[in-house]
mmCIF file of C-alpha atoms in Angstrom:
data_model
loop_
_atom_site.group_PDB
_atom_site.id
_atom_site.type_symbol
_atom_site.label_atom_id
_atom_site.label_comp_id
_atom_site.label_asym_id
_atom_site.label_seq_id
_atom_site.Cartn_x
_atom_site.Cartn_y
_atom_site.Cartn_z
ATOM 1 C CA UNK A 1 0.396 9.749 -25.226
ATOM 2 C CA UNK A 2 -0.814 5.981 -25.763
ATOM 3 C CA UNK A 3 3.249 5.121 -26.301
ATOM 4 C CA UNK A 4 4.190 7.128 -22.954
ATOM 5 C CA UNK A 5 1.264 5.275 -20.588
ATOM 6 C CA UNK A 6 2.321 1.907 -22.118
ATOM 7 C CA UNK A 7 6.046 2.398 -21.310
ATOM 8 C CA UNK A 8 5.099 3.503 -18.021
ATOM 9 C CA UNK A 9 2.779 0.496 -17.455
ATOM 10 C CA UNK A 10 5.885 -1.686 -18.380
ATOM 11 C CA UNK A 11 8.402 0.190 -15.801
ATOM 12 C CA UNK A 12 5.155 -0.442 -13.224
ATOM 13 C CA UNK A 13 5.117 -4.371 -13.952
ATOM 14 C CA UNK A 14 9.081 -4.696 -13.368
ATOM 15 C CA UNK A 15 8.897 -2.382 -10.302
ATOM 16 C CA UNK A 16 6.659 -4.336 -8.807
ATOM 17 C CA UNK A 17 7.552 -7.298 -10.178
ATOM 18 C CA UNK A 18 11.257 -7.144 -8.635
ATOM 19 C CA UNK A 19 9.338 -5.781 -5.161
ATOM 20 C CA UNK A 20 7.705 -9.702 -5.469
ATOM 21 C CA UNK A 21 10.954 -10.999 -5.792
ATOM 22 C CA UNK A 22 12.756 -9.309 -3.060
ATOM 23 C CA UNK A 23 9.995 -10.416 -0.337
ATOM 24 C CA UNK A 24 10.277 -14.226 -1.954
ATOM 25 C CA UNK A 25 14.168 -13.879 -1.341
ATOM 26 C CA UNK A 26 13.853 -12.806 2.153
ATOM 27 C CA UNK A 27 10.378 -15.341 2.851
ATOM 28 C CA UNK A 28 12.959 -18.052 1.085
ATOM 29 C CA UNK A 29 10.920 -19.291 -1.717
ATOM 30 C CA UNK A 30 11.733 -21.439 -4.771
ATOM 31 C CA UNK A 31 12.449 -19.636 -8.236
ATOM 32 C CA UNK A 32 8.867 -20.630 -8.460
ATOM 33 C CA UNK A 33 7.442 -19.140 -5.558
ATOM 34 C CA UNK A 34 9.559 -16.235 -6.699
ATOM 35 C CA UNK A 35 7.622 -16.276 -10.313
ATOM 36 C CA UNK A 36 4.040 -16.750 -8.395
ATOM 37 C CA UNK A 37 4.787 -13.463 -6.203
ATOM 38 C CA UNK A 38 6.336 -11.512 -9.018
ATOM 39 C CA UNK A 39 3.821 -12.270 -11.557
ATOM 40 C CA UNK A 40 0.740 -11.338 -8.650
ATOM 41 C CA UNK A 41 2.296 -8.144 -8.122
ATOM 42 C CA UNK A 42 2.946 -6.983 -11.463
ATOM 43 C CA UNK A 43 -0.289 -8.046 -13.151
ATOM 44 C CA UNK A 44 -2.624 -8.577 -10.079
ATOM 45 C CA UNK A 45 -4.135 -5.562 -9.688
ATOM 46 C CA UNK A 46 -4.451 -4.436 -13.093
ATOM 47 C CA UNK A 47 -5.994 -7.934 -13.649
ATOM 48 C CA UNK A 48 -8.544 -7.304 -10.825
ATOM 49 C CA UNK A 49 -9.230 -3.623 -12.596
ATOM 50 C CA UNK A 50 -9.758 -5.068 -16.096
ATOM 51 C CA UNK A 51 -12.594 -7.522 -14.764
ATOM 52 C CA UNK A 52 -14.308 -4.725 -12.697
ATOM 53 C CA UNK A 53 -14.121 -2.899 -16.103
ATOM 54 C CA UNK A 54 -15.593 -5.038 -18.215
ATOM 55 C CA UNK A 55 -12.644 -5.347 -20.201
ATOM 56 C CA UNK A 56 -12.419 -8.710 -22.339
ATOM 57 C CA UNK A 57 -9.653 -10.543 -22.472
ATOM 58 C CA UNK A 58 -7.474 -9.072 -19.623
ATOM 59 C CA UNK A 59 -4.438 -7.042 -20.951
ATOM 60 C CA UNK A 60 -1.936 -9.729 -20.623
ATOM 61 C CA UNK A 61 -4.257 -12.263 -22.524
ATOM 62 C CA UNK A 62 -4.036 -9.420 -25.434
ATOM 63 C CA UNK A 63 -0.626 -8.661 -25.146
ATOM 64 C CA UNK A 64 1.469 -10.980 -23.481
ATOM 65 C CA UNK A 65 4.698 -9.235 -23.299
ATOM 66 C CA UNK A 66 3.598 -8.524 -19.954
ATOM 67 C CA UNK A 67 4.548 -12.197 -19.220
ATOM 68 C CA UNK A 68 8.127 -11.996 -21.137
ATOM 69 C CA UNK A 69 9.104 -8.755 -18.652
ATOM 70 C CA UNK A 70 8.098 -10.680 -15.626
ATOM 71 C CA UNK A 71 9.802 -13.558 -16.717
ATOM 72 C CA UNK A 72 12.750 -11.304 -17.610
ATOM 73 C CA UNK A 73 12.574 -9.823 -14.345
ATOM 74 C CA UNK A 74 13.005 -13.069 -12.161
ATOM 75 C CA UNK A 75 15.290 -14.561 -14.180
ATOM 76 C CA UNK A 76 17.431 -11.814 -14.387
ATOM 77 C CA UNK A 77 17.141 -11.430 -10.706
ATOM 78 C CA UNK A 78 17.835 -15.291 -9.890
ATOM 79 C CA UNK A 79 21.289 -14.493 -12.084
ATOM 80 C CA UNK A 80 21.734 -11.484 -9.631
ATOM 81 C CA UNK A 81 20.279 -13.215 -5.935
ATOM 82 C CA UNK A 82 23.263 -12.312 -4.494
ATOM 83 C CA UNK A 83 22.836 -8.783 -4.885
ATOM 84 C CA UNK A 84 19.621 -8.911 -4.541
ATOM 85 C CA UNK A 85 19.875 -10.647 -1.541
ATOM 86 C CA UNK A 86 22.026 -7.608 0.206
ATOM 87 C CA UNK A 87 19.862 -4.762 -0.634
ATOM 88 C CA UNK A 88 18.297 -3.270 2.411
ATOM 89 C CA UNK A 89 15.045 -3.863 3.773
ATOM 90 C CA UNK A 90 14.114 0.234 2.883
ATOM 91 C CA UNK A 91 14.534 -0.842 -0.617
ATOM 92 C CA UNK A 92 10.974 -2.374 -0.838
ATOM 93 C CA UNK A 93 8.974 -0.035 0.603
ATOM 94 C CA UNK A 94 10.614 2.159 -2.097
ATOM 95 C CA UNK A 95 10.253 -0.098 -5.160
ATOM 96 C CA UNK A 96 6.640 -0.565 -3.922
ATOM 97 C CA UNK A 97 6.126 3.471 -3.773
ATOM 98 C CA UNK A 98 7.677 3.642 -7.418
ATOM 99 C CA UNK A 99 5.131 0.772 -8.274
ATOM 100 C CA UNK A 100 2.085 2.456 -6.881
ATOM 101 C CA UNK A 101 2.602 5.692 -8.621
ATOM 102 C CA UNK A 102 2.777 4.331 -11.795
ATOM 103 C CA UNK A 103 -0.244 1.921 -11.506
ATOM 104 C CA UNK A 104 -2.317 4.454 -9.885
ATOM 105 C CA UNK A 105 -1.732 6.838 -12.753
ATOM 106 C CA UNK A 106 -2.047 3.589 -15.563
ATOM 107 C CA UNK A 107 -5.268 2.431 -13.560
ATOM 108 C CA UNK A 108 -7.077 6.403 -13.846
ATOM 109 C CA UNK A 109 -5.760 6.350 -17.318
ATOM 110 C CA UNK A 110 -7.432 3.592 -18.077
ATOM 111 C CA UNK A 111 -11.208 3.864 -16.450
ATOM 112 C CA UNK A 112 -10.926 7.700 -18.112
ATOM 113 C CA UNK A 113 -10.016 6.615 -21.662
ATOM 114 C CA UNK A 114 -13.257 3.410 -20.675
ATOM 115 C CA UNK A 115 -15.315 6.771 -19.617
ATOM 116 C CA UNK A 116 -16.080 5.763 -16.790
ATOM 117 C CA UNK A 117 -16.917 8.552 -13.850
ATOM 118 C CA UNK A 118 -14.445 10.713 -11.941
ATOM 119 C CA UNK A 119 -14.623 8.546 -8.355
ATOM 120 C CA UNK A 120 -15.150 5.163 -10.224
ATOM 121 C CA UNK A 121 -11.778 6.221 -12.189
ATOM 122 C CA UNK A 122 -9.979 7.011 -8.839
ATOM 123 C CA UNK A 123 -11.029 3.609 -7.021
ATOM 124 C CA UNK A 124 -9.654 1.883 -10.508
ATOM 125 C CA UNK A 125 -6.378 3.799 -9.512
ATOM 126 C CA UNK A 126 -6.267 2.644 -5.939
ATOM 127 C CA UNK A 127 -7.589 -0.727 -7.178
ATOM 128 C CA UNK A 128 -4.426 -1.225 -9.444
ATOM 129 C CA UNK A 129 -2.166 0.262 -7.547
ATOM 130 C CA UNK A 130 -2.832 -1.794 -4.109
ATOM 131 C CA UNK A 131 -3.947 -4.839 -5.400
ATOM 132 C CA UNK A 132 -1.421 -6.534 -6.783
ATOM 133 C CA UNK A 133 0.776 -5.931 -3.193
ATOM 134 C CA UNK A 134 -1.794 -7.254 -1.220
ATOM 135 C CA UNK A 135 -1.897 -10.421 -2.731
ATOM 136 C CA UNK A 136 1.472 -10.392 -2.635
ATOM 137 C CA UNK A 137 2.229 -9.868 1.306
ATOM 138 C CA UNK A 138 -0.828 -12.435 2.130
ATOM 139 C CA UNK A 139 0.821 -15.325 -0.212
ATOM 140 C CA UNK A 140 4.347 -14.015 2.138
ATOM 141 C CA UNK A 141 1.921 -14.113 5.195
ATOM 142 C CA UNK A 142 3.105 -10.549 6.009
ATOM 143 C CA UNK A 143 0.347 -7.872 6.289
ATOM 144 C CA UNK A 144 -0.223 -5.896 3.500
ATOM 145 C CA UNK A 145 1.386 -2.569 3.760
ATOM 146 C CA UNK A 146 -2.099 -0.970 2.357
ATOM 147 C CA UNK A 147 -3.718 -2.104 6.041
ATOM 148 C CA UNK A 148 -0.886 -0.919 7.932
ATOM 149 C CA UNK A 149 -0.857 2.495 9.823
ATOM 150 C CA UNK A 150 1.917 4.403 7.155
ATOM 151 C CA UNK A 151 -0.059 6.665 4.586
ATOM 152 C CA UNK A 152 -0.269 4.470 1.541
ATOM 153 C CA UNK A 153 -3.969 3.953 0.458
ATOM 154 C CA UNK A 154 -4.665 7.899 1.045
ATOM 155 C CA UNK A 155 -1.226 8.375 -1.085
ATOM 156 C CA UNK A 156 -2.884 6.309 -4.199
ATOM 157 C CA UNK A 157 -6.192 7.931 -3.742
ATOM 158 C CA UNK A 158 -4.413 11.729 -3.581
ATOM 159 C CA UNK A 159 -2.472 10.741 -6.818
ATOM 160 C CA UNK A 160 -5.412 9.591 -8.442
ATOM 161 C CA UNK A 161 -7.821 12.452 -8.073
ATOM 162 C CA UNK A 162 -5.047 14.851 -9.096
ATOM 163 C CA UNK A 163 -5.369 13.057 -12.330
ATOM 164 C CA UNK A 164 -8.894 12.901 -12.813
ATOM 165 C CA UNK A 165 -8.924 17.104 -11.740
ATOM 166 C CA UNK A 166 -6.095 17.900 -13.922
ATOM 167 C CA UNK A 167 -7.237 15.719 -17.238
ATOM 168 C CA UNK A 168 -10.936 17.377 -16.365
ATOM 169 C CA UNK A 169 -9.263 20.797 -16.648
ATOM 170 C CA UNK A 170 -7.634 19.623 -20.301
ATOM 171 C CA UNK A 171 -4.169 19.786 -18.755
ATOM 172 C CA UNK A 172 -1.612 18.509 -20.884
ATOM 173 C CA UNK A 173 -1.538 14.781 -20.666
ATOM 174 C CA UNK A 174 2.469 14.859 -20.299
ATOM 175 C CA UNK A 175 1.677 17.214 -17.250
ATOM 176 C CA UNK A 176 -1.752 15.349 -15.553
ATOM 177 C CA UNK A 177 0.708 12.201 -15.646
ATOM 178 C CA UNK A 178 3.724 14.073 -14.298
ATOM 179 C CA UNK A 179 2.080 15.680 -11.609
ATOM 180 C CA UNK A 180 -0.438 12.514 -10.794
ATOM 181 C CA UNK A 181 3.054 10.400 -10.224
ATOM 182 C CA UNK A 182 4.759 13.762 -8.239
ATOM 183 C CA UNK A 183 1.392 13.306 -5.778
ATOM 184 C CA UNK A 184 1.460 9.923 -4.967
ATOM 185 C CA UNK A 185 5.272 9.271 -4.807
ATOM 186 C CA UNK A 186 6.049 12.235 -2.485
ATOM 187 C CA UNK A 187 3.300 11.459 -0.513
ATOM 188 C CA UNK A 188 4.140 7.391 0.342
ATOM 189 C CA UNK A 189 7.560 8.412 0.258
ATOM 190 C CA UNK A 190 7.373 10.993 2.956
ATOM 191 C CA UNK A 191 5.250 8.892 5.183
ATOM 192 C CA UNK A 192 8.199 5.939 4.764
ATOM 193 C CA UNK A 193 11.017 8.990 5.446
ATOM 194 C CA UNK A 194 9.171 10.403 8.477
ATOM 195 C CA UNK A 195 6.645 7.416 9.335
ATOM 196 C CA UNK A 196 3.541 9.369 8.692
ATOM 197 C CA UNK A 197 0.399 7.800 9.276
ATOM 198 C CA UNK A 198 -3.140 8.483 9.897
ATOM 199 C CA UNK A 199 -4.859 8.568 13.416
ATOM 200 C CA UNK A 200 -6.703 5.492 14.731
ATOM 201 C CA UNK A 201 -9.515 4.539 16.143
ATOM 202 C CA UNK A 202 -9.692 1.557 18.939
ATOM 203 C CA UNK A 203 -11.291 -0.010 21.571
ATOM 204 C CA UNK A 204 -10.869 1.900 24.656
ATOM 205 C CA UNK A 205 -11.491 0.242 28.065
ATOM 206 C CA UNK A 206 -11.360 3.335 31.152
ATOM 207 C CA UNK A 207 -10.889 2.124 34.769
ATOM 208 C CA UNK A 208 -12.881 4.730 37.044
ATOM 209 C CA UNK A 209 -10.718 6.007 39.578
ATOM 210 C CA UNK A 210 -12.430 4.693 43.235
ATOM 211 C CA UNK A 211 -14.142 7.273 45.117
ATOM 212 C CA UNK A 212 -13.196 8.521 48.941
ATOM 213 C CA UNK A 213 -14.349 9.456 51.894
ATOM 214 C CA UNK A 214 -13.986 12.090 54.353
ATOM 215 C CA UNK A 215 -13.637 9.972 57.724
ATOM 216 C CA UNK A 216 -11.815 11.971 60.962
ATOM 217 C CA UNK A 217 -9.908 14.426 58.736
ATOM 218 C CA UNK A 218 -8.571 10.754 56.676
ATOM 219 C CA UNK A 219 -9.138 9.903 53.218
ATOM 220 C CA UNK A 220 -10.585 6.728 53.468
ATOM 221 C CA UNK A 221 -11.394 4.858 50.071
ATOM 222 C CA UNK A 222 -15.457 3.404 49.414
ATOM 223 C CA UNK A 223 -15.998 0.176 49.247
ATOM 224 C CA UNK A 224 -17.871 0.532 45.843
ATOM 225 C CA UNK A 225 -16.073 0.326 42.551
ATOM 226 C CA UNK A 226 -17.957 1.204 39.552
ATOM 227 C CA UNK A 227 -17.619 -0.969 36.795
ATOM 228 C CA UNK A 228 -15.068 -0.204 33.817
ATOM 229 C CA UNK A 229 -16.486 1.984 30.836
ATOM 230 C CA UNK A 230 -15.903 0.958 26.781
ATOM 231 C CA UNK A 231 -15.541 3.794 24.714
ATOM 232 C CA UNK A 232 -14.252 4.543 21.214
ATOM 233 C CA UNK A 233 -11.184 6.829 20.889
ATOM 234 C CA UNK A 234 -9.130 8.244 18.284
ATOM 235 C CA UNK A 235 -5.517 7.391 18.973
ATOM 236 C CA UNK A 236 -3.170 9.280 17.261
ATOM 237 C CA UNK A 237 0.266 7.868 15.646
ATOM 238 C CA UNK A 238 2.490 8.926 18.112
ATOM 239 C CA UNK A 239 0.871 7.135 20.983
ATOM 240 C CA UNK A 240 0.009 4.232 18.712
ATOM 241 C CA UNK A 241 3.906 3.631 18.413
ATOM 242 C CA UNK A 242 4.585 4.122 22.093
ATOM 243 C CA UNK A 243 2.005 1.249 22.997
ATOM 244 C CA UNK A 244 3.348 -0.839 20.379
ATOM 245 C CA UNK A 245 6.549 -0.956 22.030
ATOM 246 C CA UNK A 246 5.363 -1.004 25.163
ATOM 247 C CA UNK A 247 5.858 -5.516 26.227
#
């Protein structure tokens, strides 16, 4: 079990590494700039986990062959930048899905095995699992795909409490992680295939339609005009999309 969560957290780190060094190809970085975002994705959030934790030194200070596979990575990667260059932009929302899967599930793992509670275990998911791409997308001056309107934060927090229930029940571990990954990968991938997303909630300002008159059988409009009402409304997706491309 300890062997399978450690390979897994190694397949996270170059995911998400190589998702850091896509968006520094296409942002045209340095190989340096390239090594800052790939190394803030693939450690970042597990980083950010470990200190919330408690845990002393941070798991790449223990073991630092998390810093050889990110090196690896962006080498490897510079060798390939023309490749990596032509892959299409639906590639890293993809790599990133991989990426969160596998750090939510390595993030619950780990706040579990520190016995921490059920909810404190699930934000540790989300926590390790978002992180690192935030950081990422703010040092690209993008926004971070966990703030946009696409399911992605509810798609780490589904996978992680499917892991907490299951490995509460005494599932099989080989099973809680299987399913835990199935949860949170079909559910960001879906929203990405059919642009799910959540409803939202804005600012609404409502122009009162001016009253009339009755005046010789003629509709004749008052001079008074009430003043326009603020209210808070739920917009949902669909009309979120239409205003957005709306000029």
């Amino acid at each position: 079990m300890s062997g399978l969560i450690y390979w897994l957290d190694m397949a996270g780190v170059i995911v998400f590494a190589l998702s850091g060094v896509i968006l520094a190809c296409r942002s045209r970085m340095d190989p340096f700039g390239m090594l800052v975002l790939a190394a803030v994705t693939g450690i970042g959030g597990g980083t950010l986990r470990d200190l919330v934790l408690g845990v002393r030194p941070v798991f790449w200070v223990t073991d630092p062959t998390y810093l050889w596979v990110i090196l690896a990575t962006v080498g490897l990667s510079i060798l390939g930048f023309h490749y990596i260059h032509r892959l299409s932009r639906g590639f890293l929302p993809v790599a990133d899905a991989f990426g969160l899967a596998l750090f939510v599930v390595i993030g619950t793992h780990k706040a579990l095995l520190l016995e921490a509670p059920g909810v404190v275990a699930v934000l540790m998911g989300l926590l390790t699992g978002v992180a690192g791409g935030m950081v990422r997308d703010i040092l690209a001056r993008r926004v971070p795909m966990v703030l946009r309107e696409e399911i992605y934060a509810t798609a780490a927090i589904a996978g992680g409490i499917t892991y907490v229930v299951l490995d509460a029940l005494s599932a099989p571990g080989t099973l809680t992680i299987a399913l835990a990954l199935l949860v949170t990968l079909g559910l960001r991938l879906s929203a990405i295939y059919w642009q799910l997303a959540l409803p939202t909630f804005a600012w609404v300002k409502i122009t009162p339609v001016p009253s009339s008159r009755e005046d010789n059988g003629e509709s004749v409009p008052t001079p008074e005009v009430a003043r326009p009402k603020v209210r808070v409304r739920m917009i949902r997706p669909e009309q979120s999309k239409r205003r957005q491309k709306t000029p």
